[in-house]
Amino acid sequence: MPPAIPVLRRLRRYCQANPVDALVSVAGIIGVCTLFAMAFKWAVLDSVWLAQSMQECREMADGACWAVLRERGRIVIFGLYPFEEQWRVIVACTILLITAVCSCLSVCQRFFVISVLWMLSLLTFTVLMNGGVLGLEPVSNAEWGGLALTFYLFAFCVIVGMPIAMGLAITRHMGPTWARVIVGSIVDLVRSIPLTAILLAMALVVPLFVPGWLAADKLWRVAFGFTFFFACYQSEIFRGAFQSVDRGQWEGAKSLGLKPWQVQRTVILPQVFRASLPQTVNQVVAAFKDTSYIAIVGFFDMTASASSALGTGAWASAFVEVYTFVAFIYLIFGYSLSRYGAYLENKTDLAFQR
């Protein structure tokens, strides 16, 4: 039987269970097709790619004016980074993307290998963006922006936040009573405060209470606040996964003579990672989208850079095209992360079934 036949049968069963379902299904399909045709006509058929202003675009066609991306798209990608040094941004972002692809390969899916890869890529990214060494012109992190800053903050958040989250979860789950009380209070306090308040506090309040040598640059303070916020939420996901592991697993592993750290590494943690994977993927995707909040403390992330790209009179009315481009970037990375998470879920399920 052709593979398409069962699919058609299921669609027929779901869409024609009764006359009302059939009518709603037909109306929905017609509506979706109509919207898709209108969007395709606006974005492709009637679009304009070469123009000097929005007015010139409107004189040529009524569709999308993608010419704004040719003229102002560089700001969305690079932000305020100096024009002559923007090749460093391209190299740095490419390194992060290559590291992400390598992390998906089976040969690299070991904790030590992945940890080294991401730490080296994050360090290389920082050196390239900051400069001041190896003959690179120094660039203040106040000039970082666009997609590069979004990438960096997201990578820093996940790479540094995951170990912190695991430490908080282990301490709260099986640590001494005094440590569980302290960690639990900190986690609950952070989770009860909006992310915007934490970012504002790290950017404006912390320098008032700590010495100058400890305050560091605003970007690092904001990155740490964002990371710790992520770690507190992720720690609760890990803690719930710890609680889902049956006590008999621990007792059975100890009866085999395994030491506590061996029990954790070989028996408990693999089950914790498997149980927490769906929620972890959701949290990682949410962290990628939440990077846009740093705009409130004066950094030009991708969304803030998109607003800056519209700052000229010639392109002020092209906000639909610019924000559609930004939304498409978020869609690509968010969907890719979710699909890779689904792949890992299937892979771990097969591994545990063997």
Tab-separated table of C-alpha atoms in Angstrom:
chain	number	residue	atom	x	y	z
A	1	MET	CA	0.000	0.000	0.000
A	2	PRO	CA	1.435	3.425	-0.910
A	3	PRO	CA	2.459	5.408	2.183
A	4	ALA	CA	0.141	8.259	1.221
A	5	ILE	CA	-3.013	6.071	1.509
A	6	PRO	CA	-2.989	5.703	5.348
A	7	VAL	CA	-2.411	9.447	5.685
A	8	LEU	CA	-5.378	10.218	3.447
A	9	ARG	CA	-7.526	7.779	5.405
A	10	ARG	CA	-6.621	9.419	8.704
A	11	LEU	CA	-7.343	12.870	7.277
A	12	ARG	CA	-10.696	11.654	6.001
A	13	ARG	CA	-11.533	10.118	9.384
A	14	TYR	CA	-10.592	13.279	11.312
A	15	CYS	CA	-12.122	15.782	8.887
A	16	GLN	CA	-15.343	13.924	8.064
A	17	ALA	CA	-16.373	12.463	11.400
A	18	ASN	CA	-19.673	14.326	10.996
A	19	PRO	CA	-21.067	17.037	8.656
A	20	VAL	CA	-20.112	19.877	11.006
A	21	ASP	CA	-16.480	18.682	11.205
A	22	ALA	CA	-16.363	18.357	7.428
A	23	LEU	CA	-17.704	21.890	6.954
A	24	VAL	CA	-15.275	23.389	9.474
A	25	SER	CA	-12.362	21.465	7.951
A	26	VAL	CA	-13.162	22.651	4.415
A	27	ALA	CA	-13.545	26.258	5.597
A	28	GLY	CA	-10.282	26.050	7.504
A	29	ILE	CA	-8.371	24.596	4.560
A	30	ILE	CA	-9.756	27.263	2.218
A	31	GLY	CA	-8.858	30.010	4.711
A	32	VAL	CA	-5.307	28.745	5.212
A	33	CYS	CA	-4.740	28.387	1.469
A	34	THR	CA	-6.099	31.881	0.861
A	35	LEU	CA	-3.838	33.413	3.512
A	36	PHE	CA	-0.840	31.516	2.150
A	37	ALA	CA	-1.574	32.703	-1.401
A	38	MET	CA	-1.917	36.317	-0.223
A	39	ALA	CA	1.319	36.112	1.776
A	40	PHE	CA	3.186	34.533	-1.138
A	41	LYS	CA	1.917	37.212	-3.510
A	42	TRP	CA	2.952	39.986	-1.088
A	43	ALA	CA	6.349	38.524	-0.166
A	44	VAL	CA	7.461	37.114	-3.536
A	45	LEU	CA	5.402	37.948	-6.586
A	46	ASP	CA	4.848	41.658	-5.899
A	47	SER	CA	8.018	42.293	-3.890
A	48	VAL	CA	10.695	44.878	-4.676
A	49	TRP	CA	14.391	44.234	-4.058
A	50	LEU	CA	16.017	47.304	-5.591
A	51	ALA	CA	14.952	50.783	-4.494
A	52	GLN	CA	16.392	53.827	-2.755
A	53	SER	CA	13.415	54.608	-0.509
A	54	MET	CA	10.059	53.286	0.611
A	55	GLN	CA	8.299	55.766	-1.644
A	56	GLU	CA	10.139	54.410	-4.663
A	57	CYS	CA	9.103	50.877	-3.664
A	58	ARG	CA	5.445	51.854	-3.542
A	59	GLU	CA	5.693	53.411	-6.961
A	60	MET	CA	7.058	50.159	-8.389
A	61	ALA	CA	4.742	47.596	-6.714
A	62	ASP	CA	2.353	47.035	-3.810
A	63	GLY	CA	4.162	44.043	-2.315
A	64	ALA	CA	6.937	43.735	0.237
A	65	CYS	CA	9.777	46.216	-0.010
A	66	TRP	CA	12.750	43.961	0.684
A	67	ALA	CA	15.042	46.709	-0.568
A	68	VAL	CA	15.144	47.927	3.034
A	69	LEU	CA	17.176	44.842	3.902
A	70	ARG	CA	19.750	45.695	1.249
A	71	GLU	CA	20.069	49.230	2.586
A	72	ARG	CA	19.580	48.755	6.338
A	73	GLY	CA	19.792	45.002	6.957
A	74	ARG	CA	23.421	45.236	8.035
A	75	ILE	CA	22.308	47.043	11.210
A	76	VAL	CA	19.993	44.146	12.108
A	77	ILE	CA	22.866	41.661	11.825
A	78	PHE	CA	25.803	43.690	13.164
A	79	GLY	CA	24.224	46.438	15.266
A	80	LEU	CA	26.661	49.258	16.032
A	81	TYR	CA	29.790	47.185	15.388
A	82	PRO	CA	32.384	49.126	13.321
A	83	PHE	CA	31.928	48.535	9.621
A	84	GLU	CA	35.561	47.697	8.850
A	85	GLU	CA	35.650	45.063	11.631
A	86	GLN	CA	32.381	43.310	10.835
A	87	TRP	CA	34.224	40.357	9.312
A	88	ARG	CA	35.069	39.376	12.881
A	89	VAL	CA	31.357	39.141	13.688
A	90	ILE	CA	30.816	36.847	10.696
A	91	VAL	CA	33.687	34.577	11.744
A	92	ALA	CA	32.557	34.516	15.384
A	93	CYS	CA	28.945	33.642	14.535
A	94	THR	CA	30.103	31.018	12.040
A	95	ILE	CA	32.197	29.358	14.762
A	96	LEU	CA	29.167	29.182	17.055
A	97	LEU	CA	27.023	27.685	14.290
A	98	ILE	CA	29.689	25.114	13.388
A	99	THR	CA	29.963	24.169	17.055
A	100	ALA	CA	26.182	23.733	17.219
A	101	VAL	CA	26.263	21.459	14.153
A	102	CYS	CA	29.174	19.429	15.575
A	103	SER	CA	27.243	18.982	18.831
A	104	CYS	CA	24.518	17.209	16.843
A	105	LEU	CA	26.953	14.584	15.508
A	106	SER	CA	27.105	11.251	17.321
A	107	VAL	CA	30.900	11.325	17.563
A	108	CYS	CA	30.759	14.559	19.596
A	109	GLN	CA	27.866	13.647	21.881
A	110	ARG	CA	29.946	13.096	24.978
A	111	PHE	CA	29.828	15.413	27.957
A	112	PHE	CA	33.552	16.184	27.949
A	113	VAL	CA	33.745	16.734	24.171
A	114	ILE	CA	30.681	18.986	24.048
A	115	SER	CA	31.840	20.968	27.084
A	116	VAL	CA	35.281	21.613	25.576
A	117	LEU	CA	33.828	22.495	22.173
A	118	TRP	CA	31.394	25.057	23.543
A	119	MET	CA	33.827	26.605	26.007
A	120	LEU	CA	36.440	27.029	23.272
A	121	SER	CA	33.884	28.457	20.832
A	122	LEU	CA	32.576	30.896	23.443
A	123	LEU	CA	36.117	31.999	24.309
A	124	THR	CA	36.981	32.423	20.613
A	125	PHE	CA	33.794	34.414	20.061
A	126	THR	CA	34.663	36.735	22.953
A	127	VAL	CA	38.231	37.263	21.734
A	128	LEU	CA	37.106	38.023	18.178
A	129	MET	CA	34.381	40.422	19.252
A	130	ASN	CA	36.404	42.162	21.964
A	131	GLY	CA	39.711	42.387	20.128
A	132	GLY	CA	42.750	43.907	21.781
A	133	VAL	CA	44.850	40.756	21.173
A	134	LEU	CA	46.452	39.086	18.156
A	135	GLY	CA	46.530	42.421	16.370
A	136	LEU	CA	42.754	42.872	16.488
A	137	GLU	CA	41.436	46.368	17.019
A	138	PRO	CA	39.707	46.620	20.438
A	139	VAL	CA	35.939	47.116	20.265
A	140	SER	CA	33.900	48.033	23.327
A	141	ASN	CA	31.085	45.623	24.141
A	142	ALA	CA	28.778	48.652	24.149
A	143	GLU	CA	29.121	48.506	20.339
A	144	TRP	CA	28.115	44.855	20.122
A	145	GLY	CA	24.656	44.335	18.745
A	146	GLY	CA	22.322	42.703	16.292
A	147	LEU	CA	22.182	38.982	15.686
A	148	ALA	CA	25.733	38.550	17.012
A	149	LEU	CA	24.802	39.850	20.475
A	150	THR	CA	21.702	37.638	20.513
A	151	PHE	CA	23.838	34.600	19.651
A	152	TYR	CA	26.418	35.422	22.288
A	153	LEU	CA	23.953	36.006	25.107
A	154	PHE	CA	22.051	32.836	24.249
A	155	ALA	CA	25.196	30.687	24.064
A	156	PHE	CA	26.564	32.152	27.305
A	157	CYS	CA	23.226	31.574	29.035
A	158	VAL	CA	22.940	27.908	28.065
A	159	ILE	CA	26.611	26.929	28.415
A	160	VAL	CA	27.097	28.535	31.823
A	161	GLY	CA	23.529	28.160	33.059
A	162	MET	CA	23.172	24.386	32.638
A	163	PRO	CA	25.958	23.433	35.117
A	164	ILE	CA	24.660	26.016	37.608
A	165	ALA	CA	21.138	24.619	37.239
A	166	MET	CA	22.335	21.064	37.818
A	167	GLY	CA	24.292	22.140	40.914
A	168	LEU	CA	21.247	23.932	42.324
A	169	ALA	CA	19.014	20.940	41.600
A	170	ILE	CA	21.357	18.405	43.204
A	171	THR	CA	21.841	20.608	46.262
A	172	ARG	CA	18.118	21.164	46.694
A	173	HIS	CA	17.274	17.503	46.116
A	174	MET	CA	19.867	15.696	48.226
A	175	GLY	CA	21.998	18.301	49.992
A	176	PRO	CA	22.075	18.982	53.738
A	177	THR	CA	19.064	20.701	55.253
A	178	TRP	CA	20.719	24.111	55.634
A	179	ALA	CA	21.922	24.059	52.005
A	180	ARG	CA	18.494	23.022	50.711
A	181	VAL	CA	16.847	25.881	52.609
A	182	ILE	CA	19.309	28.469	51.268
A	183	VAL	CA	19.228	27.229	47.675
A	184	GLY	CA	15.454	26.814	47.736
A	185	SER	CA	14.987	30.366	49.007
A	186	ILE	CA	17.281	31.795	46.325
A	187	VAL	CA	15.607	29.847	43.518
A	188	ASP	CA	12.104	30.761	44.654
A	189	LEU	CA	13.090	34.410	45.038
A	190	VAL	CA	14.580	34.629	41.540
A	191	ARG	CA	11.609	32.822	39.995
A	192	SER	CA	9.217	35.274	41.635
A	193	ILE	CA	10.932	38.322	40.075
A	194	PRO	CA	10.372	39.319	36.427
A	195	LEU	CA	13.354	38.997	34.122
A	196	THR	CA	13.168	42.698	33.282
A	197	ALA	CA	13.587	43.611	36.954
A	198	ILE	CA	16.651	41.358	37.256
A	199	LEU	CA	18.259	42.853	34.153
A	200	LEU	CA	17.628	46.408	35.381
A	201	ALA	CA	19.047	45.539	38.796
A	202	MET	CA	22.203	44.009	37.289
A	203	ALA	CA	22.694	46.988	34.977
A	204	LEU	CA	21.883	49.861	37.360
A	205	VAL	CA	21.731	48.723	41.001
A	206	VAL	CA	24.635	46.285	41.380
A	207	PRO	CA	27.362	48.908	40.647
A	208	LEU	CA	26.064	50.937	43.623
A	209	PHE	CA	26.774	48.132	46.113
A	210	VAL	CA	29.943	46.402	44.896
A	211	PRO	CA	33.480	47.716	44.302
A	212	GLY	CA	34.365	48.862	40.795
A	213	TRP	CA	36.791	46.006	40.206
A	214	LEU	CA	34.054	43.503	41.019
A	215	ALA	CA	31.226	45.182	39.085
A	216	ALA	CA	32.751	44.377	35.659
A	217	ASP	CA	31.221	45.718	32.454
A	218	LYS	CA	27.483	46.115	32.124
A	219	LEU	CA	27.270	43.412	29.468
A	220	TRP	CA	28.815	40.776	31.754
A	221	ARG	CA	26.543	41.760	34.644
A	222	VAL	CA	23.474	41.561	32.453
A	223	ALA	CA	24.640	38.243	30.960
A	224	PHE	CA	25.161	36.776	34.437
A	225	GLY	CA	21.732	37.971	35.606
A	226	PHE	CA	20.101	36.475	32.516
A	227	THR	CA	22.042	33.224	33.008
A	228	PHE	CA	21.167	32.890	36.681
A	229	PHE	CA	17.497	33.523	35.903
A	230	PHE	CA	17.640	30.713	33.329
A	231	ALA	CA	19.515	28.443	35.764
A	232	CYS	CA	16.902	28.858	38.508
A	233	TYR	CA	14.062	27.831	36.195
A	234	GLN	CA	16.092	25.006	34.702
A	235	SER	CA	17.059	23.744	38.177
A	236	GLU	CA	13.385	23.175	38.970
A	237	ILE	CA	13.071	21.119	35.781
A	238	PHE	CA	16.055	19.015	36.842
A	239	ARG	CA	14.713	18.688	40.397
A	240	GLY	CA	11.393	17.393	39.107
A	241	ALA	CA	13.297	14.864	36.981
A	242	PHE	CA	15.291	13.757	40.054
A	243	GLN	CA	12.045	13.163	41.922
A	244	SER	CA	10.728	11.036	39.053
A	245	VAL	CA	13.595	8.529	39.424
A	246	ASP	CA	12.472	5.675	41.625
A	247	ARG	CA	14.314	5.217	44.913
A	248	GLY	CA	14.921	1.595	43.994
A	249	GLN	CA	17.292	2.730	41.236
A	250	TRP	CA	19.600	4.285	43.817
A	251	GLU	CA	19.369	1.311	46.187
A	252	GLY	CA	19.944	-1.200	43.394
A	253	ALA	CA	23.028	0.680	42.173
A	254	LYS	CA	24.466	0.848	45.709
A	255	SER	CA	23.884	-2.862	46.177
A	256	LEU	CA	26.224	-3.449	43.226
A	257	GLY	CA	29.000	-1.689	45.105
A	258	LEU	CA	28.958	1.564	43.141
A	259	LYS	CA	30.133	4.696	44.879
A	260	PRO	CA	27.726	7.658	45.205
A	261	TRP	CA	29.347	9.604	42.360
A	262	GLN	CA	29.269	6.491	40.160
A	263	VAL	CA	25.584	6.002	40.918
A	264	GLN	CA	24.886	9.578	39.892
A	265	ARG	CA	26.928	9.422	36.688
A	266	THR	CA	25.859	6.013	35.380
A	267	VAL	CA	22.361	5.468	36.771
A	268	ILE	CA	20.621	8.599	38.016
A	269	LEU	CA	21.778	11.419	35.711
A	270	PRO	CA	21.003	9.611	32.413
A	271	GLN	CA	17.424	9.123	33.598
A	272	VAL	CA	17.239	12.709	34.826
A	273	PHE	CA	18.371	14.070	31.459
A	274	ARG	CA	15.907	11.828	29.636
A	275	ALA	CA	12.965	12.837	31.850
A	276	SER	CA	13.786	16.548	31.708
A	277	LEU	CA	14.549	16.745	27.972
A	278	PRO	CA	11.151	17.989	26.685
A	279	GLN	CA	10.925	20.759	29.302
A	280	THR	CA	14.603	21.606	28.803
A	281	VAL	CA	14.072	22.119	25.063
A	282	ASN	CA	11.151	24.448	25.813
A	283	GLN	CA	13.269	26.379	28.296
A	284	VAL	CA	16.163	26.724	25.844
A	285	VAL	CA	13.852	27.990	23.087
A	286	ALA	CA	12.308	30.454	25.545
A	287	ALA	CA	15.803	31.656	26.520
A	288	PHE	CA	16.629	32.346	22.876
A	289	LYS	CA	13.506	34.483	22.520
A	290	ASP	CA	13.995	36.194	25.893
A	291	THR	CA	17.323	37.652	24.753
A	292	SER	CA	15.288	40.520	23.296
A	293	TYR	CA	14.699	41.790	26.848
A	294	ILE	CA	18.234	43.174	27.051
A	295	ALA	CA	17.070	46.083	24.909
A	296	ILE	CA	15.585	47.666	28.046
A	297	VAL	CA	19.080	48.154	29.525
A	298	GLY	CA	20.510	49.846	26.455
A	299	PHE	CA	21.903	46.983	24.363
A	300	PHE	CA	21.102	46.705	20.668
A	301	ASP	CA	20.066	43.118	20.285
A	302	MET	CA	18.417	41.946	17.077
A	303	THR	CA	14.996	43.492	17.781
A	304	ALA	CA	16.450	46.783	19.029
A	305	SER	CA	18.731	46.911	15.993
A	306	ALA	CA	15.679	46.394	13.800
A	307	SER	CA	14.132	49.497	15.355
A	308	SER	CA	17.346	51.403	14.669
A	309	ALA	CA	17.267	50.269	11.051
A	310	LEU	CA	13.993	52.169	10.661
A	311	GLY	CA	15.458	55.370	12.067
A	312	THR	CA	15.813	57.113	8.709
A	313	GLY	CA	12.984	58.945	7.011
A	314	ALA	CA	13.425	57.019	3.766
A	315	TRP	CA	12.621	53.678	5.415
A	316	ALA	CA	10.547	54.648	8.461
A	317	SER	CA	7.402	52.959	7.104
A	318	ALA	CA	9.131	49.655	6.240
A	319	PHE	CA	8.600	48.238	9.726
A	320	VAL	CA	6.503	45.311	8.445
A	321	GLU	CA	9.313	44.039	6.223
A	322	VAL	CA	12.042	44.524	8.849
A	323	TYR	CA	10.146	42.851	11.672
A	324	THR	CA	9.046	40.056	9.342
A	325	PHE	CA	12.728	39.413	8.642
A	326	VAL	CA	13.509	39.375	12.384
A	327	ALA	CA	10.548	37.072	13.067
A	328	PHE	CA	11.773	34.725	10.321
A	329	ILE	CA	15.194	34.488	11.999
A	330	TYR	CA	13.594	33.682	15.351
A	331	LEU	CA	11.377	31.117	13.627
A	332	ILE	CA	14.308	29.373	11.954
A	333	PHE	CA	16.358	29.019	15.139
A	334	GLY	CA	13.418	28.294	17.432
A	335	TYR	CA	12.040	25.625	15.094
A	336	SER	CA	15.493	24.093	14.599
A	337	LEU	CA	15.994	23.839	18.359
A	338	SER	CA	12.590	22.243	18.863
A	339	ARG	CA	13.130	19.713	16.059
A	340	TYR	CA	16.545	18.771	17.400
A	341	GLY	CA	14.977	18.334	20.828
A	342	ALA	CA	12.382	15.973	19.330
A	343	TYR	CA	15.205	14.034	17.643
A	344	LEU	CA	17.027	13.688	20.978
A	345	GLU	CA	13.830	12.506	22.672
A	346	ASN	CA	13.366	9.754	20.102
A	347	LYS	CA	17.032	8.804	20.324
A	348	THR	CA	17.018	8.566	24.115
A	349	ASP	CA	13.760	6.569	24.079
A	350	LEU	CA	15.301	4.042	21.692
A	351	ALA	CA	18.458	3.852	23.826
A	352	PHE	CA	16.464	3.121	26.993
A	353	GLN	CA	14.340	0.495	25.227
A	354	ARG	CA	17.367	-1.587	24.284
